[in-house]
């Protein structure tokens, strides 16, 4: 339905606008391009009620921009008289300007216009007036075509004079945002307030409008942190910090003034010095930098993330794979119209020249450990609490460091604990954690990661090292994807843990007993949701296929077929609705891999062969590990047929339930055991549809083709993507069994496993450096403890129960005899024959099929007995 008082270019309201105002509008029009938010604000208004606009600051250019925005949107003109009142214009400003040219800005409540409106409503109880707050931002984010001069005059929190505003319009007017907020019914507010004098009513409405404009400005250009000194003073004057300063002075026997200076020095080391001009300048620099470095940066599901963010304290929690992560996230958010977050960065990045630049871009620095410095810990916690209390968006990496293997690392809960405690202390604004998956096709740090995993010491960050590393900028690094995962609200987790959690608020020292459990669940959920937003690029698919072959080579036809199979698997059995998959077909994927230098083509009369040479193959393992969780279910099913022609469906599910907790802990899979079993069933059905497996005995028995069959080859390729995980598990179990109970500690077991894996890698074809990664063995040992399979005795030695022996027996189903014997030879153990052959799911082909047939018959009899009992 058309709105009342809508104006067109020839409407009477337009004709009543002063000629000089219209002339100024025509002069300004070529310099200004307006983007309205929302695009069609007319739908916000209520029919039949006069409209009065309120803008944040008084200014001639703002009035011209508002009039044009309303005209283009078909809204009532702000320059027409306000019906039912004595006001000559339907607009007023909260911040009024005194004088004509040289007057100073003076912020005061606009009592006069609001008072007039209140009196008009009192005189006519049937009348209503709609107040529409309108925010106008000129040059919020200058684009790549803008110059440095434009950046200096872009929108910020500083109230500028007429001349500076004119320059801003001339330089940045083509990037003007006009934000229309939902209208406020003055009649409804007046009725709710009861019998209130117009002057008091005007002060109340003005206070609400000022708060509203500050919130909108903070959402569009960021919070007002221009005065770093005020943040520093707030932290140092907080009660916990003052108590810590006094305690430090007493403990170290120094004066209170000296302890305060030490605290002030620590605060300056930590605090960000956010600068809007620096952020905008950096966006200009990075635009050219990214274009030289990458072929494109893509964001998926960002609109979903933006839609749920309003009203929340947003904490971005991305995966951490490169130093470029910091800049990519902030740059993309800024260019998308969202405030760049404050980023927790390691103090190792606080380098000369680089540190101050990062600090002004929103980075705040933290040390690797807080141990031994209680004052630093208190100050840092208070700083985080201040940021959350001020509504500053934050970003940190819960992995604690960059992943050297391509897998998500076990989370470190330090920053999460600080965030949750800060919210419990003052739960004003609900906290929303936004997981983000960052996917690359080539890494600048790739070679250094491989070196570190092979035993080389990590190079310490330095300005000289940074300058030496500039040579990597000569290469192209393909595409980058930022996928926004399912956000996680903190309040439901707290409600689930403790219904009375709000009673903790106000106490800065509160650490309830349920806090650690909440943080652990939150950390795991973040990692799971990051993995559920994975981006599968061409390099990921090539790595999955080629690294599964002994020489990292495949005939072209085989590689094309394997790529097609993997894509079909990911499309027909989607891991999550936020996973994205490259649209390239297999032939285009191969061509792209050659173009990027990851693979090379070897011509041959019987058909070309695609090869990943030794060095690229090591680096490709990183990109295989990025998406290994997406094919984990399929890999487990395929692993069951590496050394077995036939297996029962029930055996695959039973063994899958046993192994799942360990795979889940390593790859952050999203299902419980029943959900994983359902995924296994669906995957088996997929393999049957594709002809990779055949069914017998009414679907209870599954069979693959002979070893030289194409289907068997496809299964083997899928299986080998995960087989190294099971080899690591067997190494740990064999090493523990060799030493026996009450013989070694967890640290000694971890070291023995690492040495065994290193030696095995030297003696076999293992090329993935993460095969002997300490962190993976540590995670498996910890999961054995959590499952109650292994525990520590009073002397700190490891003990275990008979379930460990069952795991050794079950390993025969998956691992080839040669691999098991190689591991046992290195560890010094021996393989014992099982006294209960039926406990194994199937017997390897190398030992004959007779035992397997007996096992199948035992399974059949067991199913028959179950059916009879149910009947």
PDB file of N, CA and C in Angstrom, residues 611-665:
ATOM      1  N   UNK A 611      52.295 -37.076 -11.417  1.00  0.00           N
ATOM      2  CA  UNK A 611      53.209 -37.378 -10.312  1.00  0.00           C
ATOM      3  C   UNK A 611      53.323 -36.165  -9.402  1.00  0.00           C
ATOM      4  N   UNK A 612      53.348 -36.424  -8.090  1.00  0.00           N
ATOM      5  CA  UNK A 612      53.734 -35.409  -7.106  1.00  0.00           C
ATOM      6  C   UNK A 612      55.140 -35.761  -6.644  1.00  0.00           C
ATOM      7  N   UNK A 613      56.120 -34.929  -6.967  1.00  0.00           N
ATOM      8  CA  UNK A 613      57.500 -35.209  -6.587  1.00  0.00           C
ATOM      9  C   UNK A 613      57.669 -35.158  -5.082  1.00  0.00           C
ATOM     10  N   UNK A 614      58.871 -35.557  -4.610  1.00  0.00           N
ATOM     11  CA  UNK A 614      59.072 -35.765  -3.175  1.00  0.00           C
ATOM     12  C   UNK A 614      58.743 -34.529  -2.339  1.00  0.00           C
ATOM     13  N   UNK A 615      59.307 -33.375  -2.687  1.00  0.00           N
ATOM     14  CA  UNK A 615      59.069 -32.178  -1.871  1.00  0.00           C
ATOM     15  C   UNK A 615      57.615 -31.717  -1.924  1.00  0.00           C
ATOM     16  N   UNK A 616      57.011 -31.609  -3.108  1.00  0.00           N
ATOM     17  CA  UNK A 616      55.576 -31.269  -3.124  1.00  0.00           C
ATOM     18  C   UNK A 616      54.715 -32.284  -2.391  1.00  0.00           C
ATOM     19  N   UNK A 617      55.100 -33.572  -2.445  1.00  0.00           N
ATOM     20  CA  UNK A 617      54.293 -34.594  -1.771  1.00  0.00           C
ATOM     21  C   UNK A 617      54.264 -34.370  -0.268  1.00  0.00           C
ATOM     22  N   UNK A 618      55.403 -34.002   0.307  1.00  0.00           N
ATOM     23  CA  UNK A 618      55.448 -33.716   1.741  1.00  0.00           C
ATOM     24  C   UNK A 618      54.534 -32.539   2.074  1.00  0.00           C
ATOM     25  N   UNK A 619      54.584 -31.495   1.242  1.00  0.00           N
ATOM     26  CA  UNK A 619      53.759 -30.319   1.503  1.00  0.00           C
ATOM     27  C   UNK A 619      52.282 -30.596   1.236  1.00  0.00           C
ATOM     28  N   UNK A 620      52.004 -31.490   0.286  1.00  0.00           N
ATOM     29  CA  UNK A 620      50.605 -31.819  -0.008  1.00  0.00           C
ATOM     30  C   UNK A 620      49.922 -32.513   1.167  1.00  0.00           C
ATOM     31  N   UNK A 621      50.698 -33.183   2.019  1.00  0.00           N
ATOM     32  CA  UNK A 621      50.078 -33.847   3.170  1.00  0.00           C
ATOM     33  C   UNK A 621      49.339 -32.843   4.049  1.00  0.00           C
ATOM     34  N   UNK A 622      49.792 -31.585   4.061  1.00  0.00           N
ATOM     35  CA  UNK A 622      49.123 -30.530   4.828  1.00  0.00           C
ATOM     36  C   UNK A 622      47.696 -30.335   4.320  1.00  0.00           C
ATOM     37  N   UNK A 623      47.539 -30.310   2.990  1.00  0.00           N
ATOM     38  CA  UNK A 623      46.227 -30.028   2.409  1.00  0.00           C
ATOM     39  C   UNK A 623      45.331 -31.259   2.430  1.00  0.00           C
ATOM     40  N   UNK A 624      45.921 -32.442   2.431  1.00  0.00           N
ATOM     41  CA  UNK A 624      45.111 -33.645   2.669  1.00  0.00           C
ATOM     42  C   UNK A 624      44.537 -33.613   4.070  1.00  0.00           C
ATOM     43  N   UNK A 625      45.362 -33.227   5.054  1.00  0.00           N
ATOM     44  CA  UNK A 625      44.908 -33.224   6.440  1.00  0.00           C
ATOM     45  C   UNK A 625      43.837 -32.166   6.697  1.00  0.00           C
ATOM     46  N   UNK A 626      43.807 -31.098   5.884  1.00  0.00           N
ATOM     47  CA  UNK A 626      42.757 -30.085   6.047  1.00  0.00           C
ATOM     48  C   UNK A 626      41.366 -30.693   5.966  1.00  0.00           C
ATOM     49  N   UNK A 627      41.201 -31.685   5.101  1.00  0.00           N
ATOM     50  CA  UNK A 627      39.863 -32.222   4.823  1.00  0.00           C
ATOM     51  C   UNK A 627      39.755 -33.705   5.149  1.00  0.00           C
ATOM     52  N   UNK A 628      40.718 -34.231   5.891  1.00  0.00           N
ATOM     53  CA  UNK A 628      40.713 -35.657   6.195  1.00  0.00           C
ATOM     54  C   UNK A 628      39.454 -36.059   6.952  1.00  0.00           C
ATOM     55  N   UNK A 629      38.935 -35.154   7.787  1.00  0.00           N
ATOM     56  CA  UNK A 629      37.739 -35.486   8.564  1.00  0.00           C
ATOM     57  C   UNK A 629      36.518 -35.715   7.670  1.00  0.00           C
ATOM     58  N   UNK A 630      36.518 -35.113   6.487  1.00  0.00           N
ATOM     59  CA  UNK A 630      35.360 -35.254   5.597  1.00  0.00           C
ATOM     60  C   UNK A 630      35.247 -36.662   5.016  1.00  0.00           C
ATOM     61  N   UNK A 631      36.366 -37.366   4.917  1.00  0.00           N
ATOM     62  CA  UNK A 631      36.350 -38.710   4.326  1.00  0.00           C
ATOM     63  C   UNK A 631      36.671 -39.772   5.370  1.00  0.00           C
ATOM     64  N   UNK A 632      36.657 -39.423   6.654  1.00  0.00           N
ATOM     65  CA  UNK A 632      37.045 -40.374   7.703  1.00  0.00           C
ATOM     66  C   UNK A 632      36.112 -41.585   7.727  1.00  0.00           C
ATOM     67  N   UNK A 633      34.831 -41.359   7.583  1.00  0.00           N
ATOM     68  CA  UNK A 633      33.878 -42.478   7.607  1.00  0.00           C
ATOM     69  C   UNK A 633      34.120 -43.426   6.443  1.00  0.00           C
ATOM     70  N   UNK A 634      34.256 -42.861   5.249  1.00  0.00           N
ATOM     71  CA  UNK A 634      34.514 -43.692   4.073  1.00  0.00           C
ATOM     72  C   UNK A 634      35.846 -44.413   4.199  1.00  0.00           C
ATOM     73  N   UNK A 635      36.852 -43.722   4.761  1.00  0.00           N
ATOM     74  CA  UNK A 635      38.168 -44.336   4.906  1.00  0.00           C
ATOM     75  C   UNK A 635      38.120 -45.523   5.864  1.00  0.00           C
ATOM     76  N   UNK A 636      37.320 -45.400   6.941  1.00  0.00           N
ATOM     77  CA  UNK A 636      37.227 -46.527   7.875  1.00  0.00           C
ATOM     78  C   UNK A 636      36.608 -47.752   7.194  1.00  0.00           C
ATOM     79  N   UNK A 637      35.515 -47.553   6.469  1.00  0.00           N
ATOM     80  CA  UNK A 637      34.888 -48.680   5.771  1.00  0.00           C
ATOM     81  C   UNK A 637      35.879 -49.295   4.793  1.00  0.00           C
ATOM     82  N   UNK A 638      36.585 -48.458   4.042  1.00  0.00           N
ATOM     83  CA  UNK A 638      37.541 -48.976   3.062  1.00  0.00           C
ATOM     84  C   UNK A 638      38.696 -49.701   3.744  1.00  0.00           C
ATOM     85  N   UNK A 639      39.133 -49.209   4.917  1.00  0.00           N
ATOM     86  CA  UNK A 639      40.226 -49.856   5.646  1.00  0.00           C
ATOM     87  C   UNK A 639      39.870 -51.306   6.009  1.00  0.00           C
ATOM     88  N   UNK A 640      38.607 -51.545   6.273  1.00  0.00           N
ATOM     89  CA  UNK A 640      38.191 -52.898   6.655  1.00  0.00           C
ATOM     90  C   UNK A 640      38.390 -53.897   5.524  1.00  0.00           C
ATOM     91  N   UNK A 641      38.564 -53.386   4.284  1.00  0.00           N
ATOM     92  CA  UNK A 641      38.721 -54.280   3.140  1.00  0.00           C
ATOM     93  C   UNK A 641      40.124 -54.216   2.542  1.00  0.00           C
ATOM     94  N   UNK A 642      41.064 -53.585   3.265  1.00  0.00           N
ATOM     95  CA  UNK A 642      42.429 -53.571   2.774  1.00  0.00           C
ATOM     96  C   UNK A 642      43.013 -54.979   2.738  1.00  0.00           C
ATOM     97  N   UNK A 643      42.767 -55.757   3.799  1.00  0.00           N
ATOM     98  CA  UNK A 643      43.357 -57.084   3.938  1.00  0.00           C
ATOM     99  C   UNK A 643      42.305 -58.182   4.023  1.00  0.00           C
ATOM    100  N   UNK A 644      41.054 -57.827   3.706  1.00  0.00           N
ATOM    101  CA  UNK A 644      39.956 -58.793   3.783  1.00  0.00           C
ATOM    102  C   UNK A 644      39.091 -58.672   2.542  1.00  0.00           C
ATOM    103  N   UNK A 645      38.744 -59.824   1.946  1.00  0.00           N
ATOM    104  CA  UNK A 645      37.819 -59.813   0.812  1.00  0.00           C
ATOM    105  C   UNK A 645      36.381 -59.677   1.272  1.00  0.00           C
ATOM    106  N   UNK A 646      36.061 -60.299   2.411  1.00  0.00           N
ATOM    107  CA  UNK A 646      34.674 -60.319   2.876  1.00  0.00           C
ATOM    108  C   UNK A 646      34.634 -59.915   4.346  1.00  0.00           C
ATOM    109  N   UNK A 647      33.571 -59.182   4.696  1.00  0.00           N
ATOM    110  CA  UNK A 647      33.311 -58.818   6.099  1.00  0.00           C
ATOM    111  C   UNK A 647      31.822 -58.655   6.285  1.00  0.00           C
ATOM    112  N   UNK A 648      31.369 -58.917   7.482  1.00  0.00           N
ATOM    113  CA  UNK A 648      29.958 -58.674   7.771  1.00  0.00           C
ATOM    114  C   UNK A 648      29.742 -57.203   8.081  1.00  0.00           C
ATOM    115  N   UNK A 649      28.568 -56.741   7.739  1.00  0.00           N
ATOM    116  CA  UNK A 649      28.205 -55.350   8.043  1.00  0.00           C
ATOM    117  C   UNK A 649      28.265 -55.107   9.549  1.00  0.00           C
ATOM    118  N   UNK A 650      27.810 -56.098  10.330  1.00  0.00           N
ATOM    119  CA  UNK A 650      27.808 -55.941  11.794  1.00  0.00           C
ATOM    120  C   UNK A 650      29.219 -55.783  12.339  1.00  0.00           C
ATOM    121  N   UNK A 651      30.199 -56.474  11.754  1.00  0.00           N
ATOM    122  CA  UNK A 651      31.585 -56.370  12.221  1.00  0.00           C
ATOM    123  C   UNK A 651      32.157 -54.984  11.947  1.00  0.00           C
ATOM    124  N   UNK A 652      31.837 -54.447  10.775  1.00  0.00           N
ATOM    125  CA  UNK A 652      32.312 -53.094  10.455  1.00  0.00           C
ATOM    126  C   UNK A 652      31.761 -52.092  11.455  1.00  0.00           C
ATOM    127  N   UNK A 653      30.484 -52.227  11.798  1.00  0.00           N
ATOM    128  CA  UNK A 653      29.864 -51.301  12.746  1.00  0.00           C
ATOM    129  C   UNK A 653      30.433 -51.492  14.144  1.00  0.00           C
ATOM    130  N   UNK A 654      30.646 -52.763  14.547  1.00  0.00           N
ATOM    131  CA  UNK A 654      31.169 -53.021  15.899  1.00  0.00           C
ATOM    132  C   UNK A 654      32.570 -52.448  16.063  1.00  0.00           C
ATOM    133  N   UNK A 655      33.431 -52.740  15.116  1.00  0.00           N
ATOM    134  CA  UNK A 655      34.785 -52.203  15.193  1.00  0.00           C
ATOM    135  C   UNK A 655      34.782 -50.680  15.047  1.00  0.00           C
ATOM    136  N   UNK A 656      33.863 -50.155  14.245  1.00  0.00           N
ATOM    137  CA  UNK A 656      33.764 -48.707  14.094  1.00  0.00           C
ATOM    138  C   UNK A 656      33.434 -48.020  15.399  1.00  0.00           C
ATOM    139  N   UNK A 657      32.549 -48.615  16.174  1.00  0.00           N
ATOM    140  CA  UNK A 657      32.212 -48.034  17.481  1.00  0.00           C
ATOM    141  C   UNK A 657      33.420 -48.050  18.417  1.00  0.00           C
ATOM    142  N   UNK A 658      34.259 -49.081  18.305  1.00  0.00           N
ATOM    143  CA  UNK A 658      35.436 -49.163  19.172  1.00  0.00           C
ATOM    144  C   UNK A 658      36.459 -48.095  18.802  1.00  0.00           C
ATOM    145  N   UNK A 659      36.699 -47.938  17.517  1.00  0.00           N
ATOM    146  CA  UNK A 659      37.750 -47.027  17.071  1.00  0.00           C
ATOM    147  C   UNK A 659      37.296 -45.569  17.035  1.00  0.00           C
ATOM    148  N   UNK A 660      35.972 -45.330  16.999  1.00  0.00           N
ATOM    149  CA  UNK A 660      35.463 -43.971  16.774  1.00  0.00           C
ATOM    150  C   UNK A 660      35.924 -42.943  17.801  1.00  0.00           C
ATOM    151  N   UNK A 661      35.921 -43.229  19.104  1.00  0.00           N
ATOM    152  CA  UNK A 661      36.358 -42.185  20.057  1.00  0.00           C
ATOM    153  C   UNK A 661      37.752 -41.647  19.768  1.00  0.00           C
ATOM    154  N   UNK A 662      38.632 -42.496  19.241  1.00  0.00           N
ATOM    155  CA  UNK A 662      40.001 -42.056  18.974  1.00  0.00           C
ATOM    156  C   UNK A 662      40.071 -41.227  17.694  1.00  0.00           C
ATOM    157  N   UNK A 663      39.329 -41.635  16.678  1.00  0.00           N
ATOM    158  CA  UNK A 663      39.270 -40.815  15.456  1.00  0.00           C
ATOM    159  C   UNK A 663      38.579 -39.489  15.750  1.00  0.00           C
ATOM    160  N   UNK A 664      37.515 -39.544  16.536  1.00  0.00           N
ATOM    161  CA  UNK A 664      36.775 -38.321  16.860  1.00  0.00           C
ATOM    162  C   UNK A 664      37.666 -37.325  17.590  1.00  0.00           C
ATOM    163  N   UNK A 665      38.466 -37.825  18.551  1.00  0.00           N
ATOM    164  CA  UNK A 665      39.344 -36.923  19.291  1.00  0.00           C
ATOM    165  C   UNK A 665      40.422 -36.310  18.427  1.00  0.00           C
TER     166      UNK A 665
END
